[in-house]
């Protein structure tokens, strides 16, 4: 809610404590939080450093759901720079990592939603609509409760894409 700079020191402290606990899952989660908060404060390099650490840990665990989530977060971090082509590549990697994971997955929803936005900015309206529709198919009431902002962004993305498709 616009206060990421205030939360970042707490996330960094959690990362230090996770390191003391020698628990790779805690380190991965704390690194992820630091990455998201860093990107939200426009520290893209710091955000990427934390996400890469998280990606390495998720890869070592062979945890496809977490690998997909990290790639989606890397896409968000890159999107801060306005490089929608690179962000789209990260979202595609997220979706590739999530292929073996069955059922609705929150990070697949967010990857499809954010990919639809990146594709809109790249002028790839048909592909954007395809991934926006995939996000709609992935959306569940639990995801709306977890992240109402994400559902609102999907509606915005679809409205933009549908308007652009009719031009």
PDB file of C-alpha atoms in Angstrom:
ATOM      1  CA  UNK A   1       0.000   0.000   0.000  1.00  0.00           C
ATOM      2  CA  UNK A   2       2.754   2.416  -0.896  1.00  0.00           C
ATOM      3  CA  UNK A   3       4.744   1.751   2.270  1.00  0.00           C
ATOM      4  CA  UNK A   4       7.193  -0.805   0.927  1.00  0.00           C
ATOM      5  CA  UNK A   5      10.158   1.297   2.029  1.00  0.00           C
ATOM      6  CA  UNK A   6       8.980   0.963   5.608  1.00  0.00           C
ATOM      7  CA  UNK A   7       8.502  -2.803   5.312  1.00  0.00           C
ATOM      8  CA  UNK A   8      11.828  -3.521   3.610  1.00  0.00           C
ATOM      9  CA  UNK A   9      13.987  -3.351   6.778  1.00  0.00           C
ATOM     10  CA  UNK A  10      11.654  -5.859   8.446  1.00  0.00           C
ATOM     11  CA  UNK A  11      11.889  -8.193   5.444  1.00  0.00           C
ATOM     12  CA  UNK A  12      15.688  -7.893   5.457  1.00  0.00           C
ATOM     13  CA  UNK A  13      15.729  -8.736   9.177  1.00  0.00           C
ATOM     14  CA  UNK A  14      13.547 -11.778   8.458  1.00  0.00           C
ATOM     15  CA  UNK A  15      16.033 -12.822   5.772  1.00  0.00           C
ATOM     16  CA  UNK A  16      18.924 -12.588   8.237  1.00  0.00           C
ATOM     17  CA  UNK A  17      16.998 -14.640  10.803  1.00  0.00           C
ATOM     18  CA  UNK A  18      16.089 -17.223   8.149  1.00  0.00           C
ATOM     19  CA  UNK A  19      19.793 -17.538   7.366  1.00  0.00           C
ATOM     20  CA  UNK A  20      20.550 -18.174  11.046  1.00  0.00           C
ATOM     21  CA  UNK A  21      17.857 -20.846  11.109  1.00  0.00           C
ATOM     22  CA  UNK A  22      19.548 -22.509   8.113  1.00  0.00           C
ATOM     23  CA  UNK A  23      16.131 -23.196   6.596  1.00  0.00           C
ATOM     24  CA  UNK A  24      16.140 -22.903   2.793  1.00  0.00           C
ATOM     25  CA  UNK A  25      12.339 -22.535   2.609  1.00  0.00           C
ATOM     26  CA  UNK A  26      12.414 -19.593   5.031  1.00  0.00           C
ATOM     27  CA  UNK A  27      15.350 -18.048   3.162  1.00  0.00           C
ATOM     28  CA  UNK A  28      13.487 -18.445  -0.146  1.00  0.00           C
ATOM     29  CA  UNK A  29      10.334 -16.834   1.239  1.00  0.00           C
ATOM     30  CA  UNK A  30      12.224 -13.981   2.907  1.00  0.00           C
ATOM     31  CA  UNK A  31      14.272 -13.410  -0.269  1.00  0.00           C
ATOM     32  CA  UNK A  32      11.040 -13.277  -2.233  1.00  0.00           C
ATOM     33  CA  UNK A  33       9.584 -10.684   0.151  1.00  0.00           C
ATOM     34  CA  UNK A  34      12.778  -8.612  -0.075  1.00  0.00           C
ATOM     35  CA  UNK A  35      12.667  -8.853  -3.868  1.00  0.00           C
ATOM     36  CA  UNK A  36       9.076  -7.679  -4.124  1.00  0.00           C
ATOM     37  CA  UNK A  37       9.575  -4.832  -1.675  1.00  0.00           C
ATOM     38  CA  UNK A  38      12.847  -3.770  -3.307  1.00  0.00           C
ATOM     39  CA  UNK A  39      11.213  -3.638  -6.733  1.00  0.00           C
ATOM     40  CA  UNK A  40       8.295  -1.694  -5.280  1.00  0.00           C
ATOM     41  CA  UNK A  41      10.756   0.929  -4.016  1.00  0.00           C
ATOM     42  CA  UNK A  42      12.313   1.127  -7.523  1.00  0.00           C
ATOM     43  CA  UNK A  43      15.427  -0.829  -6.500  1.00  0.00           C
ATOM     44  CA  UNK A  44      15.230  -3.097  -9.520  1.00  0.00           C
ATOM     45  CA  UNK A  45      18.777  -4.441  -9.156  1.00  0.00           C
ATOM     46  CA  UNK A  46      18.174  -5.308  -5.505  1.00  0.00           C
ATOM     47  CA  UNK A  47      14.848  -6.891  -6.370  1.00  0.00           C
ATOM     48  CA  UNK A  48      16.440  -9.057  -9.048  1.00  0.00           C
ATOM     49  CA  UNK A  49      19.255 -10.119  -6.705  1.00  0.00           C
ATOM     50  CA  UNK A  50      16.747 -11.343  -4.127  1.00  0.00           C
ATOM     51  CA  UNK A  51      14.578 -13.060  -6.737  1.00  0.00           C
ATOM     52  CA  UNK A  52      17.574 -14.840  -8.257  1.00  0.00           C
ATOM     53  CA  UNK A  53      18.476 -16.177  -4.812  1.00  0.00           C
ATOM     54  CA  UNK A  54      14.889 -17.324  -4.360  1.00  0.00           C
ATOM     55  CA  UNK A  55      14.877 -18.900  -7.841  1.00  0.00           C
ATOM     56  CA  UNK A  56      18.057 -20.866  -7.106  1.00  0.00           C
ATOM     57  CA  UNK A  57      16.566 -22.218  -3.883  1.00  0.00           C
ATOM     58  CA  UNK A  58      13.250 -23.136  -5.519  1.00  0.00           C
ATOM     59  CA  UNK A  59      15.143 -24.834  -8.368  1.00  0.00           C
ATOM     60  CA  UNK A  60      17.247 -26.833  -5.905  1.00  0.00           C
ATOM     61  CA  UNK A  61      13.998 -27.965  -4.252  1.00  0.00           C
ATOM     62  CA  UNK A  62      12.541 -28.808  -7.698  1.00  0.00           C
ATOM     63  CA  UNK A  63       9.451 -26.929  -6.550  1.00  0.00           C
ATOM     64  CA  UNK A  64       7.667 -26.041  -9.800  1.00  0.00           C
ATOM     65  CA  UNK A  65       5.006 -23.934  -8.090  1.00  0.00           C
ATOM     66  CA  UNK A  66       7.657 -21.782  -6.409  1.00  0.00           C
ATOM     67  CA  UNK A  67       9.831 -21.594  -9.530  1.00  0.00           C
ATOM     68  CA  UNK A  68       6.807 -20.277 -11.416  1.00  0.00           C
ATOM     69  CA  UNK A  69       6.017 -17.798  -8.660  1.00  0.00           C
ATOM     70  CA  UNK A  70       9.576 -16.456  -8.650  1.00  0.00           C
ATOM     71  CA  UNK A  71       9.621 -16.045 -12.445  1.00  0.00           C
ATOM     72  CA  UNK A  72       6.331 -14.181 -12.194  1.00  0.00           C
ATOM     73  CA  UNK A  73       7.866 -11.895  -9.556  1.00  0.00           C
ATOM     74  CA  UNK A  74      10.913 -11.368 -11.774  1.00  0.00           C
ATOM     75  CA  UNK A  75       8.496 -10.257 -14.481  1.00  0.00           C
ATOM     76  CA  UNK A  76       6.928  -7.772 -12.081  1.00  0.00           C
ATOM     77  CA  UNK A  77      10.363  -6.460 -11.138  1.00  0.00           C
ATOM     78  CA  UNK A  78      11.376  -5.997 -14.766  1.00  0.00           C
ATOM     79  CA  UNK A  79       8.020  -4.399 -15.596  1.00  0.00           C
ATOM     80  CA  UNK A  80       8.921  -1.577 -13.205  1.00  0.00           C
ATOM     81  CA  UNK A  81      11.522  -0.534 -15.790  1.00  0.00           C
ATOM     82  CA  UNK A  82       8.927  -0.415 -18.564  1.00  0.00           C
ATOM     83  CA  UNK A  83      10.663  -3.227 -20.470  1.00  0.00           C
ATOM     84  CA  UNK A  84       7.511  -5.165 -21.327  1.00  0.00           C
ATOM     85  CA  UNK A  85       9.319  -7.494 -23.729  1.00  0.00           C
ATOM     86  CA  UNK A  86      11.654  -8.743 -21.011  1.00  0.00           C
ATOM     87  CA  UNK A  87       8.799  -8.900 -18.494  1.00  0.00           C
ATOM     88  CA  UNK A  88       6.780 -11.001 -20.956  1.00  0.00           C
ATOM     89  CA  UNK A  89       9.704 -13.421 -21.291  1.00  0.00           C
ATOM     90  CA  UNK A  90       9.769 -13.850 -17.512  1.00  0.00           C
ATOM     91  CA  UNK A  91       6.004 -14.479 -17.406  1.00  0.00           C
ATOM     92  CA  UNK A  92       6.351 -17.096 -20.160  1.00  0.00           C
ATOM     93  CA  UNK A  93       9.057 -18.799 -18.075  1.00  0.00           C
ATOM     94  CA  UNK A  94       6.710 -18.743 -15.091  1.00  0.00           C
ATOM     95  CA  UNK A  95       4.008 -20.449 -17.130  1.00  0.00           C
ATOM     96  CA  UNK A  96       6.480 -23.020 -18.427  1.00  0.00           C
ATOM     97  CA  UNK A  97       7.593 -23.856 -14.892  1.00  0.00           C
ATOM     98  CA  UNK A  98       3.964 -24.216 -13.805  1.00  0.00           C
ATOM     99  CA  UNK A  99       2.948 -26.632 -16.587  1.00  0.00           C
ATOM    100  CA  UNK A 100       3.344 -29.738 -14.382  1.00  0.00           C
ATOM    101  CA  UNK A 101       1.305 -28.183 -11.559  1.00  0.00           C
ATOM    102  CA  UNK A 102      -2.377 -29.174 -11.716  1.00  0.00           C
ATOM    103  CA  UNK A 103      -5.382 -27.087 -10.786  1.00  0.00           C
ATOM    104  CA  UNK A 104      -5.734 -23.370 -10.304  1.00  0.00           C
ATOM    105  CA  UNK A 105      -2.461 -21.829  -9.128  1.00  0.00           C
ATOM    106  CA  UNK A 106      -2.219 -18.250  -7.895  1.00  0.00           C
ATOM    107  CA  UNK A 107       1.121 -17.602  -9.601  1.00  0.00           C
ATOM    108  CA  UNK A 108      -0.249 -18.942 -12.909  1.00  0.00           C
ATOM    109  CA  UNK A 109      -3.163 -16.521 -12.558  1.00  0.00           C
ATOM    110  CA  UNK A 110      -0.817 -13.594 -11.866  1.00  0.00           C
ATOM    111  CA  UNK A 111       1.576 -14.593 -14.659  1.00  0.00           C
ATOM    112  CA  UNK A 112      -1.285 -14.745 -17.194  1.00  0.00           C
ATOM    113  CA  UNK A 113      -2.781 -11.501 -15.911  1.00  0.00           C
ATOM    114  CA  UNK A 114       0.517  -9.613 -16.013  1.00  0.00           C
ATOM    115  CA  UNK A 115       1.504 -11.172 -19.344  1.00  0.00           C
ATOM    116  CA  UNK A 116      -1.756  -9.908 -20.842  1.00  0.00           C
ATOM    117  CA  UNK A 117      -0.778  -6.401 -19.714  1.00  0.00           C
ATOM    118  CA  UNK A 118       2.749  -6.661 -21.126  1.00  0.00           C
ATOM    119  CA  UNK A 119       1.392  -7.943 -24.425  1.00  0.00           C
ATOM    120  CA  UNK A 120      -1.040  -5.030 -24.538  1.00  0.00           C
ATOM    121  CA  UNK A 121       1.883  -2.618 -24.185  1.00  0.00           C
ATOM    122  CA  UNK A 122       3.760  -4.488 -26.924  1.00  0.00           C
ATOM    123  CA  UNK A 123       0.769  -4.149 -29.267  1.00  0.00           C
ATOM    124  CA  UNK A 124       0.159  -7.912 -29.329  1.00  0.00           C
ATOM    125  CA  UNK A 125      -3.544  -7.579 -28.680  1.00  0.00           C
ATOM    126  CA  UNK A 126      -4.666 -11.057 -29.786  1.00  0.00           C
ATOM    127  CA  UNK A 127      -2.062 -12.779 -27.614  1.00  0.00           C
ATOM    128  CA  UNK A 128      -2.903 -10.438 -24.758  1.00  0.00           C
ATOM    129  CA  UNK A 129      -6.551 -11.455 -24.995  1.00  0.00           C
ATOM    130  CA  UNK A 130      -5.552 -15.122 -25.046  1.00  0.00           C
ATOM    131  CA  UNK A 131      -3.566 -14.809 -21.826  1.00  0.00           C
ATOM    132  CA  UNK A 132      -6.174 -12.562 -20.231  1.00  0.00           C
ATOM    133  CA  UNK A 133      -8.744 -15.262 -20.939  1.00  0.00           C
ATOM    134  CA  UNK A 134      -6.407 -17.852 -19.415  1.00  0.00           C
ATOM    135  CA  UNK A 135      -6.153 -15.667 -16.311  1.00  0.00           C
ATOM    136  CA  UNK A 136      -9.957 -15.524 -16.124  1.00  0.00           C
ATOM    137  CA  UNK A 137     -10.096 -19.320 -16.372  1.00  0.00           C
ATOM    138  CA  UNK A 138      -7.504 -19.610 -13.599  1.00  0.00           C
ATOM    139  CA  UNK A 139      -9.233 -17.099 -11.326  1.00  0.00           C
ATOM    140  CA  UNK A 140     -10.912 -18.536  -8.256  1.00  0.00           C
ATOM    141  CA  UNK A 141     -12.820 -16.929  -5.374  1.00  0.00           C
ATOM    142  CA  UNK A 142      -9.874 -17.748  -3.106  1.00  0.00           C
ATOM    143  CA  UNK A 143      -7.562 -15.737  -5.372  1.00  0.00           C
ATOM    144  CA  UNK A 144      -9.942 -12.766  -5.313  1.00  0.00           C
ATOM    145  CA  UNK A 145      -9.957 -12.907  -1.510  1.00  0.00           C
ATOM    146  CA  UNK A 146      -6.168 -13.218  -1.421  1.00  0.00           C
ATOM    147  CA  UNK A 147      -5.522 -10.405  -3.871  1.00  0.00           C
ATOM    148  CA  UNK A 148      -8.547  -8.301  -4.854  1.00  0.00           C
ATOM    149  CA  UNK A 149      -6.180  -5.856  -6.572  1.00  0.00           C
ATOM    150  CA  UNK A 150      -5.099  -8.622  -8.986  1.00  0.00           C
ATOM    151  CA  UNK A 151      -8.697  -9.288 -10.003  1.00  0.00           C
ATOM    152  CA  UNK A 152      -9.214  -5.566 -10.601  1.00  0.00           C
ATOM    153  CA  UNK A 153      -6.055  -5.415 -12.729  1.00  0.00           C
ATOM    154  CA  UNK A 154      -7.300  -8.325 -14.800  1.00  0.00           C
ATOM    155  CA  UNK A 155     -10.574  -6.469 -15.460  1.00  0.00           C
ATOM    156  CA  UNK A 156      -8.587  -3.383 -16.485  1.00  0.00           C
ATOM    157  CA  UNK A 157      -6.324  -5.461 -18.740  1.00  0.00           C
ATOM    158  CA  UNK A 158      -9.263  -7.155 -20.438  1.00  0.00           C
ATOM    159  CA  UNK A 159     -11.078  -3.838 -20.945  1.00  0.00           C
ATOM    160  CA  UNK A 160      -7.991  -2.305 -22.570  1.00  0.00           C
ATOM    161  CA  UNK A 161      -7.421  -5.346 -24.762  1.00  0.00           C
ATOM    162  CA  UNK A 162     -11.054  -5.591 -25.849  1.00  0.00           C
ATOM    163  CA  UNK A 163     -11.142  -1.881 -26.735  1.00  0.00           C
ATOM    164  CA  UNK A 164      -7.862  -2.193 -28.658  1.00  0.00           C
ATOM    165  CA  UNK A 165      -9.136  -5.284 -30.498  1.00  0.00           C
ATOM    166  CA  UNK A 166     -12.157  -3.354 -31.784  1.00  0.00           C
ATOM    167  CA  UNK A 167     -10.098  -0.505 -33.267  1.00  0.00           C
TER     168      UNK A 167
END
